[in-house]
Amino acid sequence: MATGNINVSVENIFPLIKKFLYSDHEIFLRELISNATDATLKLKHLTSIGEATVDYGNPVIEVRIDKDNKTLTIKDQGIGMTADEVKKYINEVAFSGAEEFLEKYKDTAKDSGIIGHFGLGFYSAFMVAKKVDIITKSYKDEPAAHWTCDGSPKFTLETSDKTDRGTEIVLHIADDSEEFLEDGKIEQLLVKYNKFMPVPIKFGTREETLPKAEDAAEDAEPEKITVDNIINNPEPAWTKQPADLNEDDYKNFYRELYPMQFEEPLFHIHLNVDYPFNLTGILYFPKLSNDLNIQKDKIQLYQNQVFVTDNVEGIVPEFLTMLKGVIDSPDIPLNVSRSYLQADGAVKKISSYITRKVADKLKSLFNENREDFEKKWNDIKVVIEYGMLSEDKFFEKADKFALYPTVNDTYFTFDELLEKVKDQQTDKDGKTILLYASNKDAQHSYIQDAKAKGYEVLLLDSPIVSHLIQKLETSKENISFVRVDADHIDNLIKKDEEKISKLSDEEKETLKTDLEKVIDAKTYTVQLEALDSTAAPFIITQPEFMRRMKEMSATGGGGMFGMGNMPEMYNLVVNTNNDLVSNILNTIETEKKESLIKQSLDLAKLSQGLLKGEDLTNFVKRSYDLIK
Ligand code: ADP
Ligand code: MG
């Protein structure tokens, strides 16, 4: 038997490991299973090239709990280690790695969210164990070795009588870590970190009911057998070639990833690149609601089939964090901090590659089946619009397939829309006016007016649309988006003939004075307009610029500073050609005149959805009085 001191400068590294990684003790299991997997795959490689002449067989990694002895064992059938290799790889390599790690990350270690993404390797076992045994037999013809260490830098190494190839790591669980002796806890961790690892992982057994034999009696008990409980799917869909998978395979894999998710994904994107970096994965477009925040952090990041994190911020462009699925890359440097990660060249390339792939996929869906794409538009538009806003490269590509639906459910691309309206819908300066509504019900009368004149009205109702149209206006030439209730339609779009007012200038003066006596000037600016005699007498509008800026500051960024706190201000367009307006002007009795003005204003407010509270109560009362 040999004993010795592990050569470290830190007198006792283990309390440090415990302290620094306090909140992430559980990663020890991922580390040990990764090592077992590495050892197994190394043997596979050596047998395949004829370097090792042993039988590879069907190796499994077994995880076992012994409650009586308070141990947790991870056993593999991989290459194993000779005594010399244990000295080298465990005493020297692994230890110096652990020491270096602690040195480097002492200061950042408090940020446990970050620390969880580091691999501390073999020594992370001491986060939960007071003593660790390694019993290992190499594939080479050498005696097995037994290494023991109790958490001090002292270790012992002796020969063992283990005869089968591979390594057993026995953790003598520390008193404060006994949760790791519970089946439920271990199974949960295995599922979290190892669900898709490439070597089968066995944890206990389970009962399986056999299908009834055809000649079995009606009342025969179904036959049960005990089978190994295999935790993982060693060949997850993303590791396969797209040509070998069909639509159902992708859907089944989605269910495997999100067992609690009952809704089907809309479509998937299979990522597969090996130059200039390695990356595989499958992204899914789920049905998205208009709430941008609830659906983040659903993409899982793997490194060679080992789960790393579901926080992919910085690796996947922000707008795509709304998608689901997996990304697997050995090239993502996981042993570094997040800020380093974001500045990393390889990571930036990965991010722009993913953006490009997503844009290409959307383009081909659009080209191949436009009808279907239109059907899905409402469920995917948030991602696309968000992407157009935040990534210029994506904007360029998406410009060809982003859709602008009308209130009548016709879907135009931007170019199609422009082609359709550019001759009919221009303002006084020759700019093309793109009319839109954000809510079919709330803006119903305005939409009707615009449609009656033969104009196209878009329905743009996603939460970030004010930002998007702002961006479109700056990147396209000579267009303006205007919501249908921003002004009377005839003021928005140029008409050939000038409308003549029925009222003389003098009459208009009188009317204006009458109106301003009754109407609150802080909220409404009165505008006399000569509109069609059939157009409503009073119309409330809210100028596009003001409203949009307020909306933009409400949905974050882009809006002008402080705009969100501005009071609501409207225009009151009064149609001087409407008979009711003449009536108001010609009413002699002041009280009657005032009540006509109030009634008309309230009706205009009603059609803008602005009549509430006391005003509404008074309106109802006044209306009853009028029809009495
Ligand atoms: P890393 O896995 O990053 O190399 P670790 O600290 O996890 O670092 O492991 C150190 C070394 O110990 C490994 O590189 C490997 O050579 C050896 N080792 C650890 N676990 C096993 C195992 N189960 N079978 C064979 N060798 C192992
Ligand atoms: Mg390791």
XYZ file of C-alpha atoms and ligand atoms in Angstrom:
656
model
C 0.000 0.000 0.000
C 1.215 3.471 -0.886
C 0.341 6.616 0.934
C 1.277 10.143 0.051
C 0.412 13.762 0.005
C -1.347 15.286 -2.883
C 0.837 18.091 -4.012
C -1.140 21.251 -3.507
C -0.286 24.608 -2.109
C -3.664 25.066 -0.515
C -3.468 23.153 2.742
C -6.991 21.863 2.530
C -8.810 22.372 -0.698
C -12.008 20.657 0.211
C -13.542 23.158 2.590
C -12.872 25.705 -0.123
C -14.637 23.676 -2.745
C -17.589 23.326 -0.444
C -17.710 26.956 0.349
C -17.379 28.310 -3.145
C -19.800 26.007 -4.772
C -22.282 26.104 -2.000
C -25.434 26.460 -4.025
C -24.459 24.131 -6.803
C -23.410 20.986 -5.026
C -25.547 18.926 -7.314
C -23.218 19.328 -10.297
C -20.901 16.675 -8.794
C -23.136 14.025 -10.309
C -22.976 15.540 -13.769
C -19.179 15.652 -13.498
C -18.797 12.047 -12.406
C -21.183 10.783 -15.041
C -19.353 12.824 -17.660
C -16.116 11.156 -16.611
C -17.740 7.725 -16.772
C -19.092 8.556 -20.214
C -15.704 9.824 -21.407
C -14.047 6.645 -20.138
C -16.622 4.498 -21.956
C -16.377 6.381 -25.238
C -12.572 6.316 -25.068
C -12.699 2.548 -24.865
C -15.117 2.461 -27.791
C -12.679 4.489 -29.815
C -9.687 2.336 -28.842
C -11.498 -0.892 -29.736
C -12.662 0.554 -33.039
C -9.109 1.398 -34.105
C -7.759 -1.926 -32.800
C -5.733 -0.334 -30.028
C -7.668 -2.187 -27.355
C -8.440 -5.827 -27.982
C -11.147 -6.242 -25.323
C -14.811 -6.794 -26.051
C -16.614 -3.436 -25.934
C -20.032 -5.038 -25.487
C -23.032 -2.916 -24.486
C -21.647 -0.873 -21.634
C -23.917 0.932 -19.187
C -23.136 3.363 -16.437
C -24.748 2.352 -13.194
C -25.692 4.675 -10.370
C -26.450 2.981 -7.062
C -27.463 4.152 -3.611
C -26.586 2.151 -0.512
C -28.627 3.683 2.270
C -27.174 1.472 5.034
C -23.592 2.370 4.286
C -24.500 5.879 3.161
C -22.719 5.583 -0.134
C -23.494 6.616 -3.684
C -21.640 4.676 -6.363
C -21.079 5.496 -10.016
C -19.813 2.501 -11.903
C -18.702 2.379 -15.511
C -17.305 -0.222 -17.907
C -14.896 2.145 -19.598
C -11.130 2.173 -19.998
C -10.348 2.237 -16.282
C -7.026 3.361 -14.845
C -3.837 1.638 -13.797
C -2.299 2.625 -10.458
C 0.141 4.886 -12.280
C -2.696 6.517 -14.153
C -4.561 7.166 -10.938
C -1.484 8.914 -9.583
C -1.160 10.953 -12.690
C -4.760 11.788 -13.580
C -6.312 11.987 -10.152
C -3.506 13.150 -7.878
C -1.850 15.503 -10.295
C -4.054 16.501 -13.210
C -7.436 16.647 -11.541
C -6.109 18.254 -8.426
C -4.148 20.940 -10.146
C -7.218 21.621 -12.245
C -9.297 22.072 -9.126
C -6.718 24.304 -7.547
C -6.349 26.447 -10.625
C -10.063 26.751 -10.858
C -10.438 27.964 -7.312
C -7.592 30.421 -7.683
C -9.156 31.875 -10.779
C -12.719 32.134 -9.657
C -12.385 32.913 -5.971
C -13.810 36.360 -6.562
C -16.613 35.559 -8.931
C -17.601 32.469 -7.030
C -20.303 34.234 -5.109
C -22.271 34.486 -8.289
C -23.593 30.998 -8.089
C -25.529 31.325 -11.326
C -22.210 31.607 -13.072
C -20.398 29.032 -11.042
C -22.928 26.389 -11.934
C -21.622 26.438 -15.462
C -18.106 25.481 -14.525
C -16.875 21.970 -14.486
C -14.728 21.295 -11.507
C -14.264 17.703 -12.570
C -13.582 14.784 -10.341
C -12.979 16.812 -7.198
C -16.465 18.174 -7.145
C -17.228 14.815 -5.483
C -15.890 16.304 -2.264
C -18.701 18.831 -2.220
C -20.982 16.064 -0.972
C -18.639 13.287 0.225
C -16.450 13.055 3.296
C -14.497 10.227 1.717
C -14.142 8.975 -1.847
C -12.934 5.588 -3.090
C -11.861 4.929 -6.643
C -11.739 1.252 -7.479
C -10.587 0.869 -11.031
C -9.262 -1.731 -13.436
C -7.713 -0.704 -16.687
C -8.476 -2.410 -20.019
C -4.727 -3.044 -20.029
C -3.580 -6.243 -18.374
C -2.633 -4.746 -15.023
C -3.953 -5.216 -11.491
C -6.841 -3.101 -10.299
C -6.168 -0.115 -8.038
C -7.976 1.271 -5.010
C -7.499 4.933 -4.163
C -8.979 6.526 -1.047
C -9.011 10.067 0.115
C -10.905 11.580 3.040
C -10.822 15.180 1.980
C -7.402 16.009 3.338
C -4.472 16.174 0.934
C -3.501 12.649 2.152
C -4.453 9.700 0.029
C -3.815 5.970 0.003
C -3.388 3.791 -3.045
C -3.339 -0.012 -2.956
C -4.112 -2.895 -5.243
C -7.640 -4.198 -5.398
C -9.122 -7.553 -6.325
C -11.625 -6.042 -8.747
C -11.656 -8.246 -11.833
C -14.050 -6.574 -14.257
C -12.897 -3.659 -16.360
C -13.924 -0.131 -15.530
C -14.154 2.306 -12.659
C -16.272 2.536 -9.549
C -16.417 5.840 -7.747
C -17.782 5.367 -4.225
C -18.891 8.517 -2.425
C -19.259 8.289 1.341
C -21.890 10.960 1.620
C -21.232 13.676 4.209
C -23.726 14.211 7.017
C -24.890 17.541 5.612
C -25.505 16.083 2.147
C -27.733 13.125 2.904
C -30.346 14.327 0.443
C -28.084 12.705 -2.163
C -28.946 9.325 -0.710
C -32.569 9.728 -1.725
C -33.733 7.945 -4.840
C -36.009 10.772 -5.855
C -33.267 13.373 -5.640
C -30.760 11.355 -7.643
C -33.290 10.441 -10.301
C -34.251 14.086 -10.646
C -30.618 15.120 -11.113
C -29.960 12.357 -13.604
C -32.946 13.454 -15.636
C -31.900 17.089 -15.463
C -28.280 16.703 -16.499
C -27.971 13.350 -18.192
C -31.195 12.784 -20.058
C -29.457 12.713 -23.430
C -25.983 11.448 -22.609
C -24.521 9.023 -25.140
C -24.023 6.000 -22.846
C -27.041 4.330 -21.200
C -27.361 5.204 -17.506
C -28.993 2.681 -15.217
C -30.558 3.695 -11.943
C -32.351 0.869 -10.174
C -35.038 -1.205 -11.800
C -38.671 -0.816 -12.640
C -41.630 -3.031 -13.341
C -42.934 -3.354 -16.835
C -46.249 -4.910 -17.785
C -46.058 -7.290 -20.714
C -48.774 -7.174 -23.364
C -51.287 -9.989 -22.853
C -50.622 -13.058 -24.880
C -53.310 -13.799 -27.480
C -54.287 -17.122 -25.962
C -54.325 -15.779 -22.386
C -57.465 -16.251 -20.365
C -59.844 -13.322 -20.104
C -59.197 -12.817 -16.385
C -55.480 -13.688 -16.371
C -53.274 -11.291 -14.432
C -51.069 -9.280 -16.801
C -47.518 -10.533 -16.610
C -44.941 -8.212 -15.108
C -41.190 -8.227 -15.517
C -38.438 -6.276 -13.844
C -36.209 -4.289 -16.179
C -33.282 -1.936 -15.768
C -34.406 1.626 -15.245
C -32.541 3.461 -17.998
C -32.624 7.189 -17.436
C -31.461 8.528 -20.743
C -32.007 8.454 -24.452
C -28.445 7.991 -25.725
C -29.393 8.938 -29.270
C -31.487 12.096 -29.126
C -32.913 13.395 -32.369
C -30.499 16.279 -32.753
C -27.541 13.894 -33.051
C -29.099 12.285 -36.116
C -29.167 13.401 -39.712
C -32.264 15.382 -40.769
C -32.718 12.919 -43.652
C -33.213 10.110 -41.141
C -35.989 11.877 -39.264
C -39.607 12.464 -40.146
C -42.141 14.972 -38.861
C -43.278 12.623 -36.089
C -39.737 12.074 -34.868
C -39.367 15.805 -34.404
C -42.681 16.064 -32.602
C -41.845 13.136 -30.349
C -38.533 14.676 -29.483
C -40.293 17.906 -28.569
C -42.417 15.931 -26.141
C -39.311 14.268 -24.760
C -37.807 17.692 -24.101
C -40.941 19.219 -22.648
C -43.047 16.433 -21.171
C -45.408 18.925 -19.556
C -46.039 20.816 -22.758
C -49.203 19.708 -24.499
C -49.263 22.064 -27.396
C -47.515 20.964 -30.569
C -44.754 23.129 -31.987
C -45.496 24.975 -35.228
C -42.323 23.898 -36.972
C -38.701 23.060 -36.334
C -35.261 24.005 -37.566
C -32.531 21.393 -37.537
C -29.128 22.983 -36.987
C -26.104 21.138 -38.233
C -22.748 22.735 -38.855
C -19.172 21.554 -38.457
C -17.248 24.483 -39.811
C -16.001 26.978 -38.605
C -17.415 25.643 -35.353
C -19.297 22.568 -34.285
C -22.943 22.937 -33.574
C -25.982 20.729 -33.750
C -29.437 21.210 -32.409
C -33.116 21.493 -33.104
C -35.066 24.669 -32.539
C -38.829 24.720 -32.357
C -41.223 27.564 -32.930
C -43.872 27.202 -30.250
C -47.152 29.048 -30.423
C -46.358 32.382 -28.891
C -48.598 34.692 -27.014
C -48.154 38.416 -27.108
C -46.477 38.410 -23.726
C -42.787 38.683 -24.461
C -41.432 37.723 -21.082
C -43.058 34.540 -19.938
C -41.634 32.314 -22.620
C -37.903 32.826 -22.285
C -35.315 30.298 -21.143
C -36.764 27.305 -22.846
C -33.809 26.470 -25.071
C -31.474 23.976 -23.470
C -27.762 24.162 -24.018
C -25.722 20.959 -24.130
C -22.065 20.260 -24.499
C -21.596 16.880 -26.130
C -24.997 15.745 -24.884
C -24.356 16.931 -21.315
C -26.883 19.456 -20.115
C -25.245 22.739 -19.218
C -27.926 25.357 -18.809
C -31.263 26.599 -19.976
C -30.073 30.168 -19.830
C -28.796 30.741 -23.351
C -28.582 34.502 -23.106
C -25.597 35.726 -25.089
C -25.343 32.551 -27.144
C -28.631 32.773 -28.920
C -29.735 36.211 -30.121
C -32.167 37.744 -27.677
C -35.161 37.523 -29.995
C -34.697 33.802 -30.467
C -34.743 33.021 -26.764
C -38.496 32.776 -27.249
C -37.978 29.571 -29.193
C -37.607 26.138 -27.672
C -35.310 23.230 -28.327
C -31.679 22.269 -27.882
C -28.306 23.509 -28.973
C -25.256 21.323 -28.559
C -21.754 22.526 -29.177
C -18.378 21.367 -27.919
C -17.020 24.755 -28.990
C -18.941 26.858 -26.546
C -16.389 27.674 -23.864
C -18.274 26.727 -20.752
C -15.550 27.182 -18.228
C -15.670 30.927 -18.418
C -17.868 33.657 -17.121
C -20.937 34.954 -18.916
C -19.423 38.309 -19.802
C -16.461 36.533 -21.332
C -18.837 34.286 -23.179
C -20.646 37.210 -24.740
C -17.396 38.702 -26.006
C -16.144 35.388 -27.334
C -15.649 35.264 -31.097
C -16.879 31.698 -31.504
C -20.028 32.488 -29.570
C -20.721 35.525 -31.731
C -20.368 33.404 -34.836
C -22.733 30.837 -33.378
C -25.247 33.554 -32.682
C -25.158 34.945 -36.198
C -25.237 31.464 -37.689
C -28.395 30.665 -35.765
C -29.968 33.936 -36.849
C -29.193 33.158 -40.477
C -30.504 29.601 -40.243
C -33.752 30.766 -38.689
C -34.219 33.413 -41.377
C -33.508 30.882 -44.139
C -35.968 28.414 -42.707
C -38.708 31.023 -42.465
C -38.005 32.106 -46.021
C -38.329 28.583 -47.323
C -41.536 27.967 -45.380
C -42.891 31.144 -46.917
C -41.816 30.164 -50.422
C -42.960 26.575 -50.239
C -46.380 27.068 -48.738
C -47.454 30.629 -48.389
C -50.985 29.770 -47.349
C -49.735 27.749 -44.407
C -47.233 30.432 -43.513
C -50.036 32.979 -43.420
C -52.011 30.730 -41.103
C -49.085 30.529 -38.707
C -48.251 34.201 -38.921
C -50.153 35.274 -35.844
C -48.348 32.733 -33.717
C -44.861 33.547 -34.910
C -44.978 37.236 -35.680
C -43.710 38.316 -32.266
C -40.385 36.572 -32.835
C -40.037 37.843 -36.366
C -40.972 41.398 -35.524
C -38.713 41.367 -32.503
C -35.897 40.006 -34.641
C -36.434 42.656 -37.292
C -36.162 45.289 -34.614
C -33.070 43.987 -32.925
C -30.922 42.436 -35.666
C -30.283 44.340 -38.870
C -29.163 41.226 -40.722
C -32.390 39.542 -39.803
C -34.362 42.607 -40.829
C -32.911 42.440 -44.354
C -33.886 38.813 -44.742
C -37.238 39.021 -43.016
C -38.254 41.955 -45.168
C -38.994 39.411 -47.900
C -41.350 37.272 -45.848
C -42.632 39.417 -42.986
C -46.368 39.804 -43.450
C -48.693 42.731 -43.010
C -52.244 41.476 -42.633
C -55.203 43.702 -43.372
C -58.338 43.929 -41.269
C -59.893 41.681 -43.929
C -57.255 38.965 -43.485
C -55.359 39.576 -46.659
C -51.633 39.121 -46.090
C -49.190 41.352 -47.917
C -45.421 41.431 -47.866
C -44.112 44.945 -47.564
C -43.386 45.213 -51.280
C -46.792 43.865 -52.228
C -48.453 46.302 -49.905
C -46.590 49.228 -51.336
C -47.418 48.170 -54.870
C -51.091 47.908 -53.942
C -51.512 51.289 -52.281
C -48.833 53.577 -53.606
C -51.044 55.288 -56.191
C -54.199 55.589 -54.080
C -52.848 56.418 -50.663
C -50.609 59.452 -50.653
C -50.583 62.550 -48.513
C -50.115 66.156 -49.523
C -46.344 65.711 -49.713
C -46.573 62.663 -51.936
C -45.680 60.237 -49.165
C -47.354 56.843 -49.276
C -49.670 56.484 -46.297
C -49.951 53.023 -44.783
C -53.107 52.957 -42.720
C -53.342 50.572 -39.830
C -55.533 49.697 -36.912
C -54.418 48.090 -33.681
C -57.820 46.879 -32.573
C -60.708 46.077 -34.880
C -63.362 46.735 -32.266
C -61.972 49.852 -30.670
C -61.326 51.532 -34.003
C -64.325 50.126 -35.804
C -65.870 53.352 -37.108
C -62.540 54.690 -38.357
C -61.789 51.418 -40.125
C -65.243 51.539 -41.747
C -64.614 55.066 -42.994
C -61.281 54.159 -44.513
C -62.613 51.000 -46.113
C -65.591 52.879 -47.546
C -63.115 55.048 -49.417
C -61.416 51.952 -50.806
C -58.274 52.133 -48.707
C -56.365 49.179 -47.315
C -56.217 49.069 -43.523
C -53.638 46.847 -41.869
C -54.210 45.127 -38.586
C -51.017 45.510 -36.572
C -51.629 44.370 -33.044
C -48.429 42.994 -31.574
C -46.975 44.704 -28.521
C -43.853 46.017 -30.225
C -45.492 47.214 -33.395
C -44.953 50.904 -32.675
C -41.212 50.240 -32.558
C -41.312 48.202 -35.721
C -43.153 50.777 -37.810
C -40.798 53.433 -36.524
C -37.944 51.310 -37.847
C -39.693 50.684 -41.167
C -40.233 54.397 -41.658
C -36.539 55.086 -41.244
C -35.341 52.223 -43.398
C -37.842 52.614 -46.250
C -38.238 55.723 -48.307
C -41.201 57.990 -48.496
C -43.718 56.104 -46.412
C -45.631 56.875 -43.236
C -47.626 54.581 -41.046
C -50.733 56.245 -39.683
C -53.317 54.698 -37.429
C -56.847 55.136 -38.743
C -57.874 57.280 -35.798
C -54.913 59.646 -36.051
C -56.920 62.173 -38.057
C -59.979 62.233 -40.245
C -59.280 60.019 -43.205
C -59.687 62.879 -45.710
C -56.993 64.816 -43.925
C -54.638 61.877 -44.012
C -54.936 61.055 -47.642
C -54.921 63.696 -50.320
C -58.123 64.193 -52.268
C -58.132 65.795 -55.643
C -60.950 68.248 -55.104
C -60.911 70.752 -52.234
C -64.048 70.476 -50.139
C -66.036 73.644 -49.806
C -67.453 74.569 -46.429
C -71.151 75.320 -46.111
C -70.327 77.833 -43.386
C -68.963 81.306 -43.933
C -65.826 82.422 -42.147
C -67.915 84.499 -39.791
C -70.164 81.549 -38.948
C -67.110 79.419 -38.304
C -65.784 81.987 -35.841
C -69.071 81.950 -33.954
C -69.204 78.153 -33.954
C -65.677 77.888 -32.633
C -66.427 80.278 -29.772
C -69.587 78.320 -28.933
C -67.696 75.043 -28.887
C -64.812 76.264 -26.823
C -67.155 77.470 -24.135
C -68.251 73.903 -23.500
C -65.269 71.766 -24.476
C -62.232 71.327 -22.222
C -59.382 72.900 -24.157
C -56.691 71.069 -22.156
C -57.816 67.759 -23.601
C -59.370 68.654 -26.953
C -58.119 70.941 -29.685
C -61.071 71.956 -31.844
C -60.497 71.715 -35.619
C -63.187 72.843 -38.048
C -63.074 70.815 -41.250
C -65.193 70.783 -44.397
C -65.795 67.047 -44.769
C -68.467 65.096 -46.642
C -71.901 65.975 -45.321
C -72.362 62.274 -44.531
C -69.239 62.111 -42.349
C -69.863 62.261 -38.606
C -70.329 65.749 -37.088
C -67.748 65.276 -34.305
C -64.740 62.963 -34.616
C -62.072 62.517 -31.976
C -58.590 61.811 -33.264
C -55.177 61.448 -31.694
C -52.148 62.498 -33.750
C -49.948 59.595 -34.778
C -46.671 60.978 -33.499
C -47.837 61.697 -29.983
C -49.634 58.408 -29.545
C -46.797 56.356 -30.977
C -44.174 57.954 -28.763
C -46.292 57.240 -25.731
C -46.716 53.645 -26.796
C -43.034 53.243 -27.440
C -42.052 54.496 -24.037
C -44.647 52.206 -22.507
C -43.171 49.124 -24.212
C -39.599 49.981 -23.405
C -36.839 51.868 -25.176
C -37.033 53.941 -28.320
C -39.678 56.361 -27.140
C -38.881 59.882 -26.185
C -37.893 60.486 -22.636
C -40.811 61.186 -20.347
C -43.425 60.726 -23.057
C -45.189 58.078 -21.030
C -46.248 60.651 -18.465
C -47.711 63.145 -20.916
C -51.447 63.664 -20.485
C -53.705 62.295 -23.202
C -54.423 64.959 -25.824
C -56.856 64.714 -28.682
C -58.170 66.654 -31.616
C -61.871 67.209 -31.994
C -62.608 67.367 -35.700
C -65.908 69.192 -36.277
C -67.434 68.652 -39.685
C -68.856 72.004 -40.795
C -70.759 70.341 -43.613
C -72.793 68.112 -41.348
C -76.359 69.329 -40.743
C -76.155 68.755 -37.017
C -73.277 71.201 -36.814
C -75.370 73.831 -38.616
C -78.143 73.063 -36.135
C -75.864 73.678 -33.209
C -74.785 76.970 -34.718
C -78.365 78.074 -35.303
C -79.725 77.093 -31.904
C -80.673 80.273 -30.076
C -81.249 79.009 -26.563
C -77.870 78.720 -24.797
C -78.814 75.805 -22.608
C -80.096 73.788 -25.567
C -76.977 74.626 -27.571
C -74.696 73.480 -24.793
C -76.550 70.252 -24.361
C -76.316 69.536 -28.126
C -72.562 70.126 -28.025
C -72.137 67.948 -24.963
C -74.233 65.204 -26.479
C -72.273 65.281 -29.735
C -68.950 65.276 -27.947
C -70.036 62.339 -25.808
C -71.116 60.404 -28.885
C -67.719 61.018 -30.443
C -66.050 59.924 -27.212
C -68.229 56.853 -27.143
C -67.053 55.784 -30.564
C -63.403 56.161 -29.452
C -64.048 54.200 -26.274
C -63.325 57.272 -24.195
C -66.619 57.744 -22.399
C -66.282 56.562 -18.835
C -67.228 57.232 -15.235
C -69.204 60.333 -14.410
C -69.238 61.471 -18.048
C -70.864 58.217 -19.058
C -73.466 58.483 -16.289
C -74.334 62.030 -17.320
C -74.515 61.020 -20.960
C -76.992 58.248 -20.264
C -79.117 60.567 -18.134
C -79.054 63.330 -20.769
C -79.966 60.852 -23.496
C -83.067 59.708 -21.584
C -84.066 63.321 -21.068
C -83.733 63.970 -24.791
C -86.001 61.107 -25.837
C -88.607 61.646 -23.113
P -11.497 16.103 -16.947
O -12.651 15.177 -17.062
O -11.857 17.481 -17.391
O -10.257 15.593 -17.602
P -11.656 15.404 -14.202
O -11.173 16.039 -12.969
O -13.119 15.191 -14.296
O -11.144 16.271 -15.401
O -10.947 14.017 -14.387
C -9.540 13.941 -14.403
C -9.048 12.722 -15.125
O -9.270 11.565 -14.363
C -9.747 12.450 -16.433
O -9.197 13.198 -17.484
C -9.493 10.954 -16.605
O -8.226 10.729 -17.160
C -9.481 10.441 -15.190
N -10.772 9.866 -14.853
C -11.739 10.428 -14.096
N -12.809 9.613 -13.987
C -12.520 8.505 -14.696
C -13.225 7.274 -14.989
N -14.448 7.039 -14.527
N -12.585 6.344 -15.748
C -11.354 6.565 -16.223
N -10.655 7.695 -15.990
C -11.214 8.649 -15.242
Mg -14.391 15.391 -16.055
